[in-house]
Amino acid sequence: MSDIEREVHAVAERAKDAAADLAPLSRAVKDEALLAMAHALVEHAESIVAANAEDTARARENGQSEAMIDRLSLSVERIEAIADAVREIVELPDPVGEVVRGKVLPNGLELHQIRVPLGVIGIIYEGRPNVTADAAALCLKSGNAALLRGSSSAYSSNTRIVEVLRGALAKTGVPVDAVQLVPGASRDSAQALMRARGLVDVLIPRGGGALIQAVVRDSTVPVIETGEGNCHVYVDAAADLDKALDVAVNAKTQRYSTCNTAETLLVHKNVADAFLPDVLRRLRELGVTVHGDPKVRSYDTEVVEATEEDWSTEYLSADLAVKVVDSLDDAVAHIRRYSTAHTEAIVTDSQAAARRFVARVDSAAVMVNASTRFTDGGEFGFGAEIGISTQKLHARGPMGLPEMTSTKYVVTGDGHVR
């Protein structure tokens, strides 16, 4: 075992002990700790900003884009917003101990299935240092110990934020080791976390497709895939074209850098003449570069020729792939081939078409006459989320606090024997 593996295993062992102490704590104790964390973030905002300045300076030296530097940057105002997000988690119901189902068996045994924490959750994430506080707070509220492995680009910021959070926990009834930063900034430390099976219960990667696939490929710890979103909007032959224009434009342009942003627009051939000129003009006015098939390019000479790669690309930028399809089934076939199973939308006034699309599309969320941008824990009324799961086990869709728990069965008898 290498030195970094020993260091990572050491923090994971402490996290496992902390998780055992954290699991039975009441909501009141956890909420008090969350409020202390929020207060500490504001109180120590200047020192966090100073640490963040080290990260942004390195990013500029390394030639990072201004967009990436903006995502990395923290200010006192941004830290106050992070603290507010932690306070919002305080207001959410505590899922731990919730009875999922219960009954008395014919033999008199009382059976209850209750929610319990997952245990030790490792979070591997990129860029934004706000994730450090968000993930720590969500894990704590759901009774889990958090092992946080941010990117090397935010190492100074993450280190200081975790110091502040642990300092706050030291004054509460929550074990300090419920929140820990995984030591090291090299790939070796991330690899050691991925292989800490038996110490870490689950890993959740948050970032781009390359990060997610690397964690899925290399981890021996169970992984919940989140985030990667090659989302589609399909405009059906029976669509209200005014609604379709609003939905398609909003799904692409409301925000470019999110996993629920639409990356491909599919248009039924029967409405292409009426719809495509308007939507292409609107997208061009908003600065979107359209990558289209030959039929789409025939409507606008500024459309870039789409390649095979475009259909499977999560742009996260002002780019959109557009294709004309012959039927709803062709649209579904395209989605099933290229989608990352995040969110797909259909715009149609046909109930039969909507039902067929919903039944045939196998994604975590399917929208009917609504933008893909609604796939979000807050928009769904769940509150804060750790991410959007695109797999089928253990959770699917927005992962709020209940999805950060497992269950166990409690069976109560009166001297029963079998």
Tab-separated table of C-alpha atoms in Angstrom:
chain	number	residue	atom	x	y	z
A	1	MET	CA	0.000	0.000	0.000
A	2	SER	CA	1.373	3.428	-0.994
A	3	ASP	CA	1.599	6.395	1.359
A	4	ILE	CA	-1.380	8.122	-0.253
A	5	GLU	CA	-3.458	4.937	-0.016
A	6	ARG	CA	-2.672	4.709	3.689
A	7	GLU	CA	-3.682	8.361	4.171
A	8	VAL	CA	-6.952	7.923	2.284
A	9	HIS	CA	-7.778	4.722	4.160
A	10	ALA	CA	-7.085	6.489	7.447
A	11	VAL	CA	-9.617	9.253	6.768
A	12	ALA	CA	-12.105	6.668	5.471
A	13	GLU	CA	-11.772	4.678	8.701
A	14	ARG	CA	-12.428	7.828	10.721
A	15	ALA	CA	-15.413	8.569	8.502
A	16	LYS	CA	-16.790	5.092	9.125
A	17	ASP	CA	-16.561	5.608	12.881
A	18	ALA	CA	-18.166	9.046	12.538
A	19	ALA	CA	-20.990	7.619	10.428
A	20	ALA	CA	-21.843	5.143	13.189
A	21	ASP	CA	-22.100	7.998	15.704
A	22	LEU	CA	-23.957	10.269	13.290
A	23	ALA	CA	-26.668	7.799	12.234
A	24	PRO	CA	-28.712	7.841	15.486
A	25	LEU	CA	-28.560	11.612	16.027
A	26	SER	CA	-31.829	13.537	16.138
A	27	ARG	CA	-32.879	16.080	13.562
A	28	ALA	CA	-32.451	18.832	16.152
A	29	VAL	CA	-28.786	17.973	16.690
A	30	LYS	CA	-28.087	17.789	12.959
A	31	ASP	CA	-29.925	21.026	12.223
A	32	GLU	CA	-28.005	22.803	14.977
A	33	ALA	CA	-24.772	21.644	13.355
A	34	LEU	CA	-25.909	22.818	9.920
A	35	LEU	CA	-26.731	26.269	11.285
A	36	ALA	CA	-23.303	26.387	12.943
A	37	MET	CA	-21.706	25.489	9.605
A	38	ALA	CA	-23.626	28.239	7.799
A	39	HIS	CA	-22.650	30.794	10.438
A	40	ALA	CA	-18.985	29.750	10.259
A	41	LEU	CA	-18.895	30.112	6.469
A	42	VAL	CA	-20.012	33.732	6.754
A	43	GLU	CA	-17.780	34.439	9.744
A	44	HIS	CA	-14.693	33.134	7.932
A	45	ALA	CA	-15.639	34.347	4.458
A	46	GLU	CA	-12.573	36.562	4.092
A	47	SER	CA	-10.160	33.712	4.776
A	48	ILE	CA	-12.018	31.485	2.305
A	49	VAL	CA	-11.798	34.212	-0.342
A	50	ALA	CA	-8.064	34.545	0.333
A	51	ALA	CA	-7.566	30.801	-0.164
A	52	ASN	CA	-9.683	30.942	-3.298
A	53	ALA	CA	-7.442	33.684	-4.676
A	54	GLU	CA	-4.578	31.165	-4.670
A	55	ASP	CA	-6.661	28.821	-6.825
A	56	THR	CA	-7.741	31.488	-9.299
A	57	ALA	CA	-4.165	32.761	-9.620
A	58	ARG	CA	-2.971	29.258	-10.499
A	59	ALA	CA	-5.826	28.880	-12.964
A	60	ARG	CA	-4.795	32.041	-14.781
A	61	GLU	CA	-1.155	30.943	-14.831
A	62	ASN	CA	-2.278	27.653	-16.362
A	63	GLY	CA	-4.230	29.447	-19.085
A	64	GLN	CA	-7.735	28.499	-17.950
A	65	SER	CA	-10.603	30.306	-19.678
A	66	GLU	CA	-12.381	33.165	-17.943
A	67	ALA	CA	-15.548	31.066	-17.893
A	68	MET	CA	-13.757	28.322	-15.936
A	69	ILE	CA	-12.174	30.875	-13.623
A	70	ASP	CA	-15.593	32.392	-12.938
A	71	ARG	CA	-16.933	28.965	-11.946
A	72	LEU	CA	-13.963	28.548	-9.624
A	73	SER	CA	-14.110	32.013	-8.071
A	74	LEU	CA	-15.581	32.835	-4.671
A	75	SER	CA	-16.503	36.205	-3.234
A	76	VAL	CA	-17.985	37.182	0.116
A	77	GLU	CA	-21.361	37.447	-1.618
A	78	ARG	CA	-21.048	33.972	-3.123
A	79	ILE	CA	-20.077	32.522	0.241
A	80	GLU	CA	-23.121	34.131	1.821
A	81	ALA	CA	-25.227	32.438	-0.873
A	82	ILE	CA	-23.573	29.101	-0.042
A	83	ALA	CA	-24.408	29.653	3.634
A	84	ASP	CA	-28.015	30.411	2.684
A	85	ALA	CA	-28.151	27.126	0.760
A	86	VAL	CA	-27.001	25.285	3.886
A	87	ARG	CA	-29.731	27.024	5.915
A	88	GLU	CA	-32.313	25.902	3.357
A	89	ILE	CA	-31.310	22.293	4.006
A	90	VAL	CA	-32.155	22.835	7.677
A	91	GLU	CA	-35.778	23.420	6.646
A	92	LEU	CA	-36.052	20.101	4.796
A	93	PRO	CA	-37.587	17.044	6.497
A	94	ASP	CA	-35.136	14.531	7.945
A	95	PRO	CA	-35.617	11.218	6.084
A	96	VAL	CA	-33.792	9.086	8.653
A	97	GLY	CA	-36.184	6.894	10.625
A	98	GLU	CA	-39.094	7.356	8.222
A	99	VAL	CA	-41.227	4.220	8.025
A	100	VAL	CA	-41.434	3.215	4.364
A	101	ARG	CA	-43.895	0.424	5.100
A	102	GLY	CA	-45.033	-1.603	8.064
A	103	LYS	CA	-47.477	-4.305	8.977
A	104	VAL	CA	-48.252	-7.066	11.454
A	105	LEU	CA	-47.624	-10.502	9.997
A	106	PRO	CA	-50.157	-13.331	10.483
A	107	ASN	CA	-47.866	-14.846	13.138
A	108	GLY	CA	-47.926	-11.637	15.165
A	109	LEU	CA	-44.475	-10.316	14.226
A	110	GLU	CA	-44.366	-6.549	13.683
A	111	LEU	CA	-42.457	-5.660	10.513
A	112	HIS	CA	-41.215	-2.148	9.716
A	113	GLN	CA	-38.992	-0.997	6.869
A	114	ILE	CA	-37.278	2.266	7.863
A	115	ARG	CA	-34.916	4.698	6.202
A	116	VAL	CA	-31.307	4.642	7.401
A	117	PRO	CA	-28.193	6.514	6.200
A	118	LEU	CA	-26.036	4.979	3.487
A	119	GLY	CA	-23.008	5.411	5.760
A	120	VAL	CA	-19.850	6.903	4.229
A	121	ILE	CA	-20.406	8.790	0.987
A	122	GLY	CA	-17.455	9.805	-1.168
A	123	ILE	CA	-18.041	12.769	-3.477
A	124	ILE	CA	-15.638	13.259	-6.392
A	125	TYR	CA	-16.272	16.556	-8.127
A	126	GLU	CA	-14.807	19.184	-10.413
A	127	GLY	CA	-14.361	22.918	-10.368
A	128	ARG	CA	-16.922	24.687	-8.237
A	129	PRO	CA	-15.822	24.880	-4.559
A	130	ASN	CA	-19.411	25.573	-3.483
A	131	VAL	CA	-20.008	21.841	-3.928
A	132	THR	CA	-17.783	21.254	-0.881
A	133	ALA	CA	-20.250	22.918	1.486
A	134	ASP	CA	-23.363	21.727	-0.375
A	135	ALA	CA	-22.314	18.075	-0.365
A	136	ALA	CA	-21.168	18.170	3.260
A	137	ALA	CA	-24.507	19.649	4.356
A	138	LEU	CA	-26.636	17.191	2.378
A	139	CYS	CA	-24.654	14.227	3.677
A	140	LEU	CA	-24.889	15.440	7.265
A	141	LYS	CA	-28.638	16.064	7.127
A	142	SER	CA	-29.216	12.544	5.781
A	143	GLY	CA	-26.995	11.066	8.505
A	144	ASN	CA	-24.017	10.237	6.284
A	145	ALA	CA	-20.325	10.972	6.741
A	146	ALA	CA	-18.840	12.837	3.764
A	147	LEU	CA	-15.451	12.249	2.145
A	148	LEU	CA	-14.898	15.165	-0.220
A	149	ARG	CA	-12.510	14.908	-3.175
A	150	GLY	CA	-12.631	18.105	-5.205
A	151	SER	CA	-10.457	18.994	-8.155
A	152	SER	CA	-6.839	20.072	-7.763
A	153	SER	CA	-7.807	23.439	-9.279
A	154	ALA	CA	-9.847	24.259	-6.141
A	155	TYR	CA	-7.607	22.563	-3.581
A	156	SER	CA	-6.814	25.668	-1.519
A	157	SER	CA	-10.474	26.735	-1.431
A	158	ASN	CA	-11.731	23.263	-0.535
A	159	THR	CA	-9.109	22.852	2.174
A	160	ARG	CA	-10.109	26.095	3.859
A	161	ILE	CA	-13.856	25.444	3.538
A	162	VAL	CA	-13.499	22.020	5.163
A	163	GLU	CA	-11.377	23.524	7.960
A	164	VAL	CA	-14.163	26.024	8.631
A	165	LEU	CA	-16.894	23.376	8.564
A	166	ARG	CA	-14.990	21.049	10.884
A	167	GLY	CA	-14.310	23.927	13.251
A	168	ALA	CA	-18.041	24.554	13.423
A	169	LEU	CA	-18.824	20.879	14.044
A	170	ALA	CA	-16.356	20.771	16.930
A	171	LYS	CA	-18.751	22.986	18.889
A	172	THR	CA	-21.797	20.747	18.273
A	173	GLY	CA	-22.963	17.217	19.004
A	174	VAL	CA	-21.979	16.000	15.529
A	175	PRO	CA	-18.624	14.178	15.172
A	176	VAL	CA	-16.016	16.336	13.457
A	177	ASP	CA	-14.975	13.495	11.156
A	178	ALA	CA	-18.448	13.505	9.606
A	179	VAL	CA	-16.893	15.989	7.150
A	180	GLN	CA	-13.413	15.320	5.778
A	181	LEU	CA	-11.358	16.302	2.762
A	182	VAL	CA	-9.647	13.410	1.016
A	183	PRO	CA	-5.906	14.073	1.311
A	184	GLY	CA	-3.847	14.820	-1.771
A	185	ALA	CA	-4.545	16.553	-5.047
A	186	SER	CA	-3.135	13.914	-7.389
A	187	ARG	CA	-5.006	11.294	-9.378
A	188	ASP	CA	-3.577	8.713	-6.962
A	189	SER	CA	-5.688	10.053	-4.088
A	190	ALA	CA	-8.859	9.806	-6.184
A	191	GLN	CA	-7.915	6.278	-7.209
A	192	ALA	CA	-7.349	5.321	-3.572
A	193	LEU	CA	-10.822	6.607	-2.690
A	194	MET	CA	-12.360	4.645	-5.546
A	195	ARG	CA	-10.764	1.451	-4.226
A	196	ALA	CA	-11.626	1.873	-0.545
A	197	ARG	CA	-14.326	-0.779	-0.737
A	198	GLY	CA	-15.478	-1.785	2.713
A	199	LEU	CA	-14.657	1.648	4.130
A	200	VAL	CA	-16.653	3.796	1.687
A	201	ASP	CA	-20.249	2.748	1.045
A	202	VAL	CA	-20.936	4.677	-2.150
A	203	LEU	CA	-19.229	7.135	-4.504
A	204	ILE	CA	-21.063	9.960	-6.265
A	205	PRO	CA	-19.143	11.695	-9.080
A	206	ARG	CA	-20.257	15.224	-9.968
A	207	GLY	CA	-18.837	16.692	-13.138
A	208	GLY	CA	-18.457	16.079	-16.840
A	209	GLY	CA	-18.841	12.831	-18.718
A	210	ALA	CA	-15.110	12.041	-18.652
A	211	LEU	CA	-14.993	12.234	-14.843
A	212	ILE	CA	-18.140	10.171	-14.398
A	213	GLN	CA	-16.995	7.429	-16.757
A	214	ALA	CA	-13.544	7.310	-15.162
A	215	VAL	CA	-15.088	6.767	-11.729
A	216	VAL	CA	-17.500	4.130	-13.040
A	217	ARG	CA	-14.652	2.332	-14.834
A	218	ASP	CA	-12.052	2.409	-12.069
A	219	SER	CA	-14.060	2.191	-8.847
A	220	THR	CA	-14.514	-0.945	-6.762
A	221	VAL	CA	-16.833	1.066	-4.492
A	222	PRO	CA	-20.480	1.172	-5.686
A	223	VAL	CA	-21.108	4.296	-7.813
A	224	ILE	CA	-24.211	6.392	-8.399
A	225	GLU	CA	-23.811	8.076	-11.790
A	226	THR	CA	-25.003	11.670	-11.877
A	227	GLY	CA	-24.964	14.647	-14.113
A	228	GLU	CA	-24.114	13.749	-17.701
A	229	GLY	CA	-26.982	15.028	-19.816
A	230	ASN	CA	-27.335	14.701	-23.581
A	231	CYS	CA	-30.978	15.827	-23.435
A	232	HIS	CA	-33.423	16.004	-26.347
A	233	VAL	CA	-36.510	18.002	-27.325
A	234	TYR	CA	-38.778	16.395	-29.917
A	235	VAL	CA	-41.315	18.562	-31.776
A	236	ASP	CA	-44.100	16.244	-32.879
A	237	ALA	CA	-46.305	16.506	-35.956
A	238	ALA	CA	-49.192	17.439	-33.652
A	239	ALA	CA	-47.287	20.119	-31.741
A	240	ASP	CA	-48.524	23.620	-31.018
A	241	LEU	CA	-45.635	25.377	-32.755
A	242	ASP	CA	-45.734	28.479	-30.557
A	243	LYS	CA	-45.330	26.286	-27.485
A	244	ALA	CA	-42.676	24.259	-29.275
A	245	LEU	CA	-40.672	27.402	-30.045
A	246	ASP	CA	-40.754	28.533	-26.424
A	247	VAL	CA	-39.878	25.087	-25.034
A	248	ALA	CA	-37.038	24.433	-27.493
A	249	VAL	CA	-35.427	27.849	-26.978
A	250	ASN	CA	-35.781	27.741	-23.198
A	251	ALA	CA	-34.411	24.202	-22.973
A	252	LYS	CA	-31.268	25.274	-24.853
A	253	THR	CA	-30.660	28.881	-23.833
A	254	GLN	CA	-31.982	29.393	-20.288
A	255	ARG	CA	-28.556	28.209	-19.089
A	256	TYR	CA	-25.903	26.481	-21.150
A	257	SER	CA	-23.750	24.780	-18.515
A	258	THR	CA	-26.276	22.505	-16.784
A	259	CYS	CA	-26.905	18.805	-17.225
A	260	ASN	CA	-30.613	19.363	-17.980
A	261	THR	CA	-29.943	21.728	-20.887
A	262	ALA	CA	-31.151	20.406	-24.251
A	263	GLU	CA	-28.347	19.456	-26.632
A	264	THR	CA	-30.407	18.050	-29.538
A	265	LEU	CA	-33.638	19.223	-31.160
A	266	LEU	CA	-35.602	16.710	-33.244
A	267	VAL	CA	-38.346	18.013	-35.556
A	268	HIS	CA	-41.018	15.940	-37.306
A	269	LYS	CA	-40.829	16.349	-41.085
A	270	ASN	CA	-44.494	17.391	-41.324
A	271	VAL	CA	-43.880	20.583	-39.319
A	272	ALA	CA	-40.320	21.310	-40.464
A	273	ASP	CA	-41.339	23.942	-43.046
A	274	ALA	CA	-43.484	25.827	-40.548
A	275	PHE	CA	-41.215	25.447	-37.506
A	276	LEU	CA	-37.566	25.362	-38.484
A	277	PRO	CA	-37.219	28.850	-40.042
A	278	ASP	CA	-38.600	30.461	-36.862
A	279	VAL	CA	-36.614	28.411	-34.371
A	280	LEU	CA	-33.359	28.725	-36.336
A	281	ARG	CA	-33.781	32.503	-36.530
A	282	ARG	CA	-34.527	32.732	-32.803
A	283	LEU	CA	-31.525	30.583	-31.905
A	284	ARG	CA	-29.247	32.613	-34.176
A	285	GLU	CA	-30.424	35.856	-32.533
A	286	LEU	CA	-29.489	34.370	-29.153
A	287	GLY	CA	-26.010	33.409	-30.335
A	288	VAL	CA	-26.553	29.656	-30.624
A	289	THR	CA	-24.545	27.733	-33.216
A	290	VAL	CA	-26.750	25.086	-34.829
A	291	HIS	CA	-25.243	21.821	-36.068
A	292	GLY	CA	-27.783	20.404	-38.498
A	293	ASP	CA	-28.417	17.542	-40.888
A	294	PRO	CA	-28.798	18.313	-44.640
A	295	LYS	CA	-32.538	18.978	-44.299
A	296	VAL	CA	-31.961	21.508	-41.511
A	297	ARG	CA	-29.138	23.194	-43.441
A	298	SER	CA	-31.475	23.727	-46.380
A	299	TYR	CA	-33.405	26.231	-44.238
A	300	ASP	CA	-30.416	28.311	-43.120
A	301	THR	CA	-26.998	28.601	-44.730
A	302	GLU	CA	-25.407	29.514	-41.394
A	303	VAL	CA	-26.154	26.076	-39.944
A	304	VAL	CA	-22.981	24.019	-39.447
A	305	GLU	CA	-22.931	20.539	-40.945
A	306	ALA	CA	-23.618	18.008	-38.170
A	307	THR	CA	-21.273	15.074	-37.719
A	308	GLU	CA	-21.929	11.724	-36.053
A	309	GLU	CA	-20.149	13.061	-32.978
A	310	ASP	CA	-22.607	15.950	-32.642
A	311	TRP	CA	-25.528	13.616	-31.904
A	312	SER	CA	-23.752	12.200	-28.842
A	313	THR	CA	-22.171	15.425	-27.562
A	314	GLU	CA	-23.105	17.150	-24.326
A	315	TYR	CA	-22.033	20.619	-25.455
A	316	LEU	CA	-22.612	22.620	-22.257
A	317	SER	CA	-22.220	25.620	-24.552
A	318	ALA	CA	-24.141	27.737	-27.056
A	319	ASP	CA	-24.342	24.845	-29.530
A	320	LEU	CA	-27.319	22.719	-30.514
A	321	ALA	CA	-27.657	19.692	-32.802
A	322	VAL	CA	-30.853	19.724	-34.898
A	323	LYS	CA	-32.319	16.942	-37.009
A	324	VAL	CA	-35.485	16.330	-39.019
A	325	VAL	CA	-37.073	12.925	-38.339
A	326	ASP	CA	-39.710	11.025	-40.278
A	327	SER	CA	-41.820	9.914	-37.336
A	328	LEU	CA	-42.185	9.773	-33.571
A	329	ASP	CA	-40.672	6.289	-33.631
A	330	ASP	CA	-37.639	7.637	-35.506
A	331	ALA	CA	-37.250	10.309	-32.835
A	332	VAL	CA	-37.444	7.683	-30.093
A	333	ALA	CA	-34.901	5.500	-31.893
A	334	HIS	CA	-32.507	8.458	-32.145
A	335	ILE	CA	-32.941	9.267	-28.456
A	336	ARG	CA	-32.422	5.670	-27.368
A	337	ARG	CA	-29.208	5.512	-29.414
A	338	TYR	CA	-27.585	8.757	-28.296
A	339	SER	CA	-29.195	9.804	-25.011
A	340	THR	CA	-27.445	9.631	-21.640
A	341	ALA	CA	-30.861	8.771	-20.115
A	342	HIS	CA	-31.176	12.089	-18.275
A	343	THR	CA	-34.151	14.101	-19.604
A	344	GLU	CA	-36.125	14.106	-22.859
A	345	ALA	CA	-39.106	16.246	-23.870
A	346	ILE	CA	-41.922	15.974	-26.381
A	347	VAL	CA	-44.051	18.881	-27.543
A	348	THR	CA	-47.402	17.635	-28.847
A	349	ASP	CA	-51.138	18.135	-28.582
A	350	SER	CA	-51.723	14.433	-29.249
A	351	GLN	CA	-52.358	12.399	-26.110
A	352	ALA	CA	-51.596	9.216	-28.029
A	353	ALA	CA	-48.225	10.582	-29.162
A	354	ALA	CA	-47.392	11.745	-25.640
A	355	ARG	CA	-48.278	8.358	-24.164
A	356	ARG	CA	-46.204	6.513	-26.763
A	357	PHE	CA	-43.204	8.787	-26.246
A	358	VAL	CA	-43.376	8.466	-22.451
A	359	ALA	CA	-43.686	4.681	-22.683
A	360	ARG	CA	-40.871	4.204	-25.193
A	361	VAL	CA	-38.262	6.681	-23.924
A	362	ASP	CA	-36.142	5.181	-21.150
A	363	SER	CA	-34.738	8.202	-19.328
A	364	ALA	CA	-34.813	9.398	-15.733
A	365	ALA	CA	-37.258	12.196	-16.597
A	366	VAL	CA	-39.619	12.664	-19.525
A	367	MET	CA	-41.296	16.018	-20.111
A	368	VAL	CA	-44.537	16.542	-22.026
A	369	ASN	CA	-44.948	20.114	-23.301
A	370	ALA	CA	-42.347	21.400	-20.834
A	371	SER	CA	-38.672	22.349	-20.932
A	372	THR	CA	-35.956	19.888	-19.953
A	373	ARG	CA	-34.692	22.564	-17.547
A	374	PHE	CA	-37.328	21.500	-14.997
A	375	THR	CA	-35.440	18.330	-14.063
A	376	ASP	CA	-34.129	19.624	-10.765
A	377	GLY	CA	-34.701	18.790	-7.112
A	378	GLY	CA	-35.811	22.315	-6.305
A	379	GLU	CA	-38.157	22.533	-9.290
A	380	PHE	CA	-39.665	19.158	-8.374
A	381	GLY	CA	-40.318	20.387	-4.841
A	382	PHE	CA	-37.757	18.045	-3.263
A	383	GLY	CA	-35.394	20.775	-2.073
A	384	ALA	CA	-31.630	20.546	-2.439
A	385	GLU	CA	-30.126	17.616	-4.325
A	386	ILE	CA	-26.737	15.936	-4.535
A	387	GLY	CA	-27.166	15.425	-8.282
A	388	ILE	CA	-29.375	13.890	-10.986
A	389	SER	CA	-28.937	10.123	-11.145
A	390	THR	CA	-29.033	8.761	-14.703
A	391	GLN	CA	-28.920	5.112	-13.672
A	392	LYS	CA	-31.585	2.787	-12.309
A	393	LEU	CA	-29.884	1.667	-9.076
A	394	HIS	CA	-29.911	2.859	-6.313
A	395	ALA	CA	-31.847	6.007	-7.214
A	396	ARG	CA	-33.013	7.683	-10.420
A	397	GLY	CA	-33.576	11.349	-11.194
A	398	PRO	CA	-33.031	14.175	-8.678
A	399	MET	CA	-31.313	12.785	-5.591
A	400	GLY	CA	-32.731	14.606	-2.604
A	401	LEU	CA	-32.331	13.621	1.023
A	402	PRO	CA	-34.507	10.446	0.861
A	403	GLU	CA	-32.376	9.166	-2.035
A	404	MET	CA	-29.294	9.518	0.173
A	405	THR	CA	-30.616	6.815	2.466
A	406	SER	CA	-31.057	3.060	2.319
A	407	THR	CA	-33.526	1.007	4.341
A	408	LYS	CA	-33.431	-1.747	6.910
A	409	TYR	CA	-36.083	-4.006	8.345
A	410	VAL	CA	-36.924	-3.966	12.042
A	411	VAL	CA	-38.841	-7.046	13.194
A	412	THR	CA	-40.346	-7.120	16.681
A	413	GLY	CA	-41.707	-10.264	18.252
A	414	ASP	CA	-42.664	-11.655	21.643
A	415	GLY	CA	-40.378	-14.659	21.974
A	416	HIS	CA	-41.277	-15.833	18.458
A	417	VAL	CA	-39.441	-18.878	17.133
A	418	ARG	CA	-39.723	-20.544	13.749
